[in-house]
XYZ file of C-alpha atoms in Angstrom:
450
model
C -97.309 92.587 -81.551
C -95.345 90.894 -78.767
C -92.245 88.960 -79.697
C -92.429 85.317 -78.650
C -89.013 84.185 -77.517
C -87.913 80.572 -77.903
C -87.817 78.557 -74.665
C -84.553 78.369 -72.809
C -82.763 75.003 -72.808
C -83.201 73.078 -69.570
C -80.458 71.272 -67.672
C -80.955 68.419 -65.226
C -78.384 67.470 -62.594
C -77.592 64.283 -60.685
C -75.037 65.073 -57.963
C -73.323 62.177 -56.181
C -70.621 61.884 -53.528
C -69.391 64.232 -50.829
C -70.315 67.846 -49.975
C -67.303 69.022 -52.005
C -68.979 67.532 -55.075
C -72.211 69.236 -54.089
C -70.431 72.604 -54.062
C -69.046 71.856 -57.522
C -72.595 71.095 -58.719
C -73.867 74.381 -57.285
C -71.118 76.319 -59.056
C -71.801 74.612 -62.367
C -75.550 75.212 -62.146
C -75.044 78.833 -61.079
C -72.864 79.486 -64.126
C -75.351 77.769 -66.434
C -78.220 79.758 -64.925
C -76.238 82.952 -65.457
C -75.651 81.890 -69.074
C -79.404 81.660 -69.631
C -80.260 78.017 -68.960
C -83.279 76.867 -67.007
C -83.186 73.975 -64.554
C -85.202 70.793 -64.884
C -86.248 68.754 -61.832
C -86.670 65.579 -63.862
C -85.220 63.694 -66.805
C -88.213 64.238 -69.085
C -87.986 68.024 -69.089
C -84.212 68.289 -69.569
C -82.463 69.025 -72.863
C -79.256 67.636 -71.357
C -78.473 65.902 -68.041
C -75.290 66.371 -66.016
C -74.080 63.550 -63.795
C -71.503 64.709 -61.233
C -69.768 61.477 -60.242
C -67.865 60.157 -57.235
C -64.801 57.966 -57.769
C -63.412 57.504 -54.257
C -64.377 53.846 -53.766
C -65.217 51.106 -56.216
C -68.738 50.976 -54.772
C -69.058 54.730 -55.377
C -67.836 54.275 -58.951
C -70.466 51.612 -59.536
C -73.142 53.910 -58.130
C -71.913 56.615 -60.524
C -72.038 54.238 -63.474
C -75.563 53.199 -62.517
C -76.606 56.859 -62.351
C -75.107 57.493 -65.798
C -76.958 54.456 -67.169
C -80.239 55.624 -65.683
C -79.789 59.128 -67.124
C -79.067 57.724 -70.565
C -82.068 55.395 -70.377
C -84.410 58.152 -69.188
C -83.072 61.062 -71.251
C -80.353 60.006 -73.661
C -78.345 63.255 -73.663
C -75.836 62.984 -70.850
C -72.642 64.827 -69.849
C -70.459 63.307 -67.145
C -68.250 65.297 -64.789
C -66.683 64.858 -61.346
C -64.057 62.580 -59.856
C -64.763 59.631 -62.122
C -64.017 61.827 -65.117
C -60.425 60.615 -64.704
C -61.661 57.280 -66.055
C -63.244 58.592 -69.218
C -62.332 55.452 -71.169
C -64.249 53.270 -68.691
C -67.303 55.500 -68.950
C -67.205 55.684 -72.746
C -66.662 51.951 -73.103
C -69.765 51.214 -71.063
C -71.813 54.173 -72.308
C -70.661 55.225 -75.800
C -73.668 57.556 -76.091
C -72.297 59.934 -73.421
C -71.868 63.385 -74.988
C -68.807 64.510 -73.001
C -66.700 63.554 -69.975
C -64.846 66.093 -67.816
C -62.889 65.810 -64.568
C -63.437 67.163 -61.070
C -63.862 70.957 -60.663
C -63.349 71.515 -64.428
C -66.096 74.096 -64.475
C -65.288 75.731 -67.804
C -65.087 72.401 -69.625
C -68.404 71.086 -68.383
C -70.179 74.398 -69.027
C -68.680 74.437 -72.521
C -69.934 70.910 -73.106
C -73.454 72.001 -72.132
C -73.260 74.944 -74.542
C -72.270 72.541 -77.334
C -75.004 70.029 -76.505
C -77.848 72.516 -75.952
C -76.957 75.973 -77.328
C -78.708 79.061 -75.971
C -81.018 80.648 -78.573
C -79.585 83.987 -79.721
C -82.736 85.843 -78.625
C -82.780 84.707 -75.015
C -83.251 87.260 -72.235
C -80.112 88.992 -71.064
C -81.026 89.533 -67.380
C -80.781 85.903 -66.314
C -78.079 86.154 -63.669
C -79.721 85.030 -60.425
C -79.691 87.353 -57.442
C -77.653 84.741 -55.587
C -75.877 81.520 -56.403
C -78.027 78.496 -57.121
C -78.108 76.182 -54.086
C -78.801 72.479 -53.739
C -79.123 72.712 -49.957
C -81.859 74.374 -47.875
C -81.687 78.148 -47.698
C -80.505 78.256 -44.076
C -77.248 76.296 -44.431
C -74.509 76.365 -47.061
C -71.280 74.526 -47.768
C -68.292 76.852 -48.106
C -65.393 75.246 -49.961
C -62.058 76.868 -49.074
C -59.629 74.795 -51.134
C -59.287 72.046 -53.716
C -57.026 69.014 -53.714
C -54.784 67.476 -51.085
C -51.051 67.169 -50.402
C -51.304 63.921 -48.440
C -50.593 60.556 -49.998
C -52.583 58.178 -47.807
C -52.155 54.654 -49.139
C -55.899 53.927 -49.373
C -56.874 57.209 -51.073
C -56.783 58.373 -54.699
C -58.161 61.883 -54.119
C -54.859 63.609 -55.072
C -54.914 61.706 -58.361
C -58.491 62.825 -58.946
C -58.347 66.406 -57.670
C -54.645 67.280 -57.572
C -52.542 68.885 -54.854
C -53.748 71.537 -52.417
C -54.933 74.781 -54.025
C -56.308 77.246 -51.477
C -58.752 79.987 -52.358
C -57.907 83.557 -51.420
C -59.320 84.314 -47.961
C -60.876 87.601 -49.034
C -62.782 85.809 -51.796
C -64.012 83.179 -49.337
C -65.165 85.876 -46.930
C -67.016 87.733 -49.713
C -68.823 84.531 -50.691
C -69.737 83.903 -47.058
C -71.061 87.450 -46.676
C -73.311 86.981 -49.725
C -74.600 83.663 -48.389
C -75.417 85.171 -45.011
C -77.137 88.135 -46.669
C -79.266 85.657 -48.629
C -80.426 83.823 -45.510
C -77.700 81.329 -44.584
C -77.560 80.748 -40.819
C -74.955 77.978 -40.855
C -71.705 77.876 -42.842
C -70.189 74.419 -43.249
C -66.501 74.896 -44.084
C -65.207 72.058 -46.258
C -62.122 70.974 -48.201
C -59.980 67.849 -48.420
C -57.853 69.095 -45.509
C -59.217 72.218 -43.842
C -56.296 72.385 -41.402
C -53.857 72.728 -44.335
C -55.686 75.761 -45.711
C -53.318 78.494 -46.874
C -50.176 76.360 -46.789
C -49.683 76.766 -50.541
C -50.259 80.525 -50.191
C -47.581 80.692 -47.469
C -50.322 82.050 -45.199
C -50.105 85.425 -46.914
C -52.538 88.238 -46.060
C -55.026 90.059 -48.297
C -56.652 93.464 -47.703
C -60.349 93.691 -46.891
C -62.791 96.271 -48.128
C -63.373 98.748 -45.367
C -59.912 98.250 -43.910
C -57.932 95.542 -42.221
C -56.648 92.314 -43.691
C -57.159 88.573 -43.482
C -54.512 85.814 -43.484
C -54.813 82.655 -45.521
C -54.853 80.619 -42.330
C -57.586 78.391 -40.906
C -57.737 80.173 -37.557
C -57.853 83.680 -39.025
C -60.449 82.644 -41.597
C -62.615 80.993 -38.924
C -62.394 84.102 -36.739
C -63.563 86.387 -39.549
C -66.368 83.994 -40.519
C -67.505 83.862 -36.896
C -67.864 87.644 -36.846
C -70.491 87.597 -39.614
C -73.197 86.976 -37.031
C -74.346 88.902 -33.961
C -75.613 87.731 -30.547
C -79.166 88.478 -31.686
C -78.707 86.988 -35.143
C -75.979 84.318 -34.907
C -74.320 82.488 -37.774
C -72.970 79.035 -37.005
C -69.532 78.244 -38.459
C -68.795 74.506 -38.568
C -65.385 73.055 -39.509
C -65.143 69.784 -41.442
C -62.225 67.532 -42.466
C -59.693 68.844 -39.955
C -56.491 66.919 -39.276
C -55.297 67.023 -35.629
C -52.215 69.158 -36.226
C -50.835 71.230 -33.318
C -51.999 74.500 -34.871
C -55.609 73.301 -34.628
C -55.292 74.109 -30.914
C -55.622 77.796 -31.842
C -59.176 77.241 -33.117
C -60.507 75.833 -29.839
C -60.556 79.229 -27.994
C -62.740 80.552 -30.842
C -65.250 77.866 -29.883
C -65.124 78.946 -26.247
C -65.784 82.545 -27.405
C -68.795 81.478 -29.469
C -67.273 82.494 -32.819
C -67.076 78.909 -34.097
C -69.410 76.013 -33.331
C -67.743 73.653 -30.815
C -67.490 70.831 -33.330
C -64.609 69.226 -35.203
C -64.858 66.644 -37.958
C -61.520 64.797 -37.777
C -60.884 61.762 -40.036
C -58.732 59.718 -37.631
C -59.244 56.493 -39.690
C -57.502 54.324 -37.052
C -55.534 54.460 -33.820
C -53.099 51.538 -33.909
C -49.606 52.858 -34.779
C -48.800 50.005 -37.182
C -52.030 50.517 -39.129
C -51.588 54.301 -39.275
C -48.072 53.770 -40.596
C -49.359 51.431 -43.314
C -52.057 53.989 -44.150
C -49.387 56.721 -44.409
C -51.558 58.943 -42.319
C -50.241 62.394 -41.350
C -49.768 63.374 -37.711
C -49.837 59.751 -36.621
C -47.321 60.417 -33.838
C -49.441 63.086 -32.153
C -50.617 62.373 -28.615
C -54.157 62.795 -29.766
C -55.919 61.681 -26.594
C -54.037 64.241 -24.521
C -54.888 66.976 -26.985
C -58.571 66.024 -27.026
C -58.502 66.317 -23.243
C -57.029 69.815 -23.443
C -59.630 70.830 -26.035
C -62.407 69.704 -23.693
C -60.912 71.745 -20.864
C -61.120 74.885 -23.034
C -64.458 74.124 -24.748
C -66.306 71.564 -22.594
C -69.149 71.144 -25.110
C -66.881 70.382 -28.063
C -68.280 67.547 -30.188
C -65.843 65.437 -32.174
C -66.943 63.243 -35.048
C -64.704 60.911 -37.004
C -64.535 58.004 -39.396
C -62.557 54.783 -39.103
C -61.536 52.000 -41.480
C -61.748 48.411 -40.257
C -60.077 45.481 -41.959
C -57.187 47.457 -43.469
C -54.534 45.102 -44.935
C -52.338 43.814 -42.124
C -54.727 44.862 -39.347
C -54.356 42.242 -36.611
C -56.771 41.407 -33.816
C -54.391 43.239 -31.478
C -54.538 46.335 -33.731
C -58.328 46.243 -33.689
C -58.449 45.804 -29.919
C -56.118 48.817 -29.626
C -58.613 50.828 -31.693
C -61.524 49.770 -29.467
C -59.602 50.709 -26.311
C -58.676 54.056 -27.877
C -62.330 54.734 -28.688
C -63.344 53.863 -25.115
C -60.946 56.501 -23.841
C -61.563 59.112 -26.563
C -65.371 58.915 -26.214
C -66.015 60.603 -29.525
C -69.490 62.024 -30.049
C -70.165 60.794 -33.570
C -68.433 57.883 -35.309
C -68.793 56.382 -38.762
C -66.961 53.297 -39.982
C -66.082 51.704 -43.296
C -64.942 48.231 -44.162
C -61.692 48.499 -46.144
C -62.383 48.354 -49.853
C -59.648 48.250 -52.512
C -59.763 51.241 -54.836
C -58.203 51.029 -58.291
C -54.947 52.985 -58.240
C -54.519 53.019 -54.443
C -51.187 51.893 -53.022
C -52.927 49.943 -50.242
C -54.073 47.372 -52.792
C -50.536 45.974 -52.929
C -50.117 45.607 -49.174
C -49.748 42.059 -47.801
C -52.038 40.201 -45.397
C -55.523 41.180 -46.582
C -58.221 40.770 -43.956
C -60.950 38.226 -44.830
C -64.380 39.708 -45.525
C -66.047 37.833 -42.668
C -63.466 39.270 -40.248
C -64.124 42.778 -41.581
C -67.836 42.324 -40.965
C -67.301 41.034 -37.438
C -64.967 43.911 -36.541
C -67.291 46.456 -38.109
C -70.199 45.173 -36.005
C -68.138 45.313 -32.804
C -66.948 48.842 -33.479
C -70.437 50.115 -34.266
C -71.855 48.448 -31.138
C -69.233 50.165 -28.992
C -69.651 53.608 -30.548
C -73.460 53.379 -30.369
C -73.189 52.743 -26.621
C -70.839 55.692 -26.155
C -73.130 57.912 -28.228
C -76.161 56.887 -26.170
C -74.324 57.635 -22.922
C -73.175 61.065 -24.105
C -76.636 61.992 -25.367
C -78.308 60.794 -22.156
C -76.063 63.226 -20.257
C -77.717 66.074 -22.188
C -81.212 65.281 -20.897
C -82.384 68.171 -18.736
C -80.063 70.686 -20.402
C -81.018 73.602 -22.609
C -79.356 73.651 -26.027
C -79.446 75.926 -29.043
C -81.019 74.166 -32.019
C -81.240 75.212 -35.671
C -84.546 74.190 -37.246
C -84.379 72.161 -40.477
C -87.989 71.049 -41.018
C -91.406 71.895 -39.602
C -94.496 69.750 -39.981
C -97.780 69.554 -38.107
C -97.158 70.339 -34.466
C -93.516 69.246 -34.484
C -90.170 70.175 -35.936
C -86.766 68.646 -36.547
C -83.485 70.439 -36.033
C -79.875 70.008 -34.996
C -77.793 71.039 -32.032
C -74.325 72.496 -32.440
C -73.025 68.926 -32.090
C -74.783 67.813 -35.287
C -73.905 68.508 -38.906
C -76.639 68.021 -41.517
C -77.083 64.621 -43.158
C -74.273 62.871 -41.250
C -75.031 63.322 -37.538
C -78.071 63.121 -35.280
C -81.153 65.287 -34.979
C -83.233 67.000 -32.309
C -86.945 66.166 -32.563
C -89.234 68.813 -31.091
C -92.818 68.718 -29.862
C -95.045 71.806 -29.645
C -92.938 73.379 -32.384
C -95.294 73.874 -35.327
C -94.952 77.652 -35.027
C -91.220 77.599 -35.847
C -89.653 78.202 -39.260
C -86.678 76.499 -40.969
C -83.467 78.373 -40.216
C -84.590 79.658 -36.838
C -82.147 79.100 -33.975
C -84.083 78.408 -30.793
C -83.400 77.327 -27.220
C -84.631 73.791 -26.534
C -85.044 71.864 -23.290
C -83.906 68.265 -23.839
C -86.351 65.696 -22.428
C -85.196 62.367 -23.837
C -82.376 60.729 -25.810
C -81.612 57.537 -27.710
C -78.460 56.213 -29.399
C -78.426 58.920 -32.058
C -81.041 61.626 -31.476
C -82.379 64.004 -28.848
C -85.990 64.896 -28.080
C -87.226 68.113 -26.533
C -89.452 71.162 -26.512
C -88.743 74.799 -27.401
C -88.299 77.172 -24.471
C -90.572 80.161 -24.861
C -88.734 83.483 -24.775
C -89.440 85.861 -21.933
């Protein structure tokens, strides 16, 4: 007579915030899956629900609190983790029914809390380790986190208080993870951290041996070079660098883009351009002649795309400071730009700065900045009409498909919309002839091989 085993406990997950949080969620779920838990796509089927919170801005905290409230209302058995775990008393005061609260990247604590809340039956199967890590992104692209924490003390940011100082992962371990992801179907590796350009600083850029011979340094350039070699000309793997500060040593990465080892794309959080505002923000590298360096990068890798984010309405920002920023953007001609109105964050030093900018002025400056950057984006995309670009396919439906060029990261940048593309598959990298453009997206048709 067959033995009927009890059902495995099911875990639901709500993951909020940045890609770094998403990686944390994937690691937590992978460990729980390996421990024998099943995953639930909805509240009703879950024995316990995890809410991975964001605590960077007050608006993000409120979104996290709303998500916790919804999970409690829909399920009732909720464990909270993530950046807002630093404010456990706030969470417990508002939601006393929460089972446990843990902080950012406290994997063992949150997994332990799940074991306490929904124990695994002693007769569960033993061969539950998945063949590959559990992913929350499509199969063909993966976020690759190379470090935790940050050594900077920007006046508007509380990330170091939430996630601590820089702690870099060993480069050999990162490379092994990347190799497994590629073997499982990843065609694009999105390298993330709080400060990718600072990778390895805490390890003194030491080297580690590699299986099969050779070694790898704990250095952004060396790591990027090794990651870029995971693909071949016939089966390429895109390596995309996020959250890079414009330090001088970043110059060494640009030739890798010209060689095709790294996607010609840099995500650089400039935040502002006016010297007085950068000083008040306590931004690193604020004395660098950034425009000159961008020019040199474009000489080496003409197709390099630069995306960035900016804060408008920072305390003390004058009309002259904002005009300086607009003039800087006119000259820099960045490919992708996002902007935020300054928002006080509990615990941030910027809250105590004098001369706050009125909300209506913030709105007016935000609108002007976005109008300018939309025009620049439209002009740069129009210049691509008639060219042939490599595009990675994200979705296919009917007779069309949607993908991204090397200038576009998933979720945050533009897309390439394709006609006559119903035969393609997600993850394929194809050559596309660009036919049209608007402020954000490109439109084209696949070029048939041969």
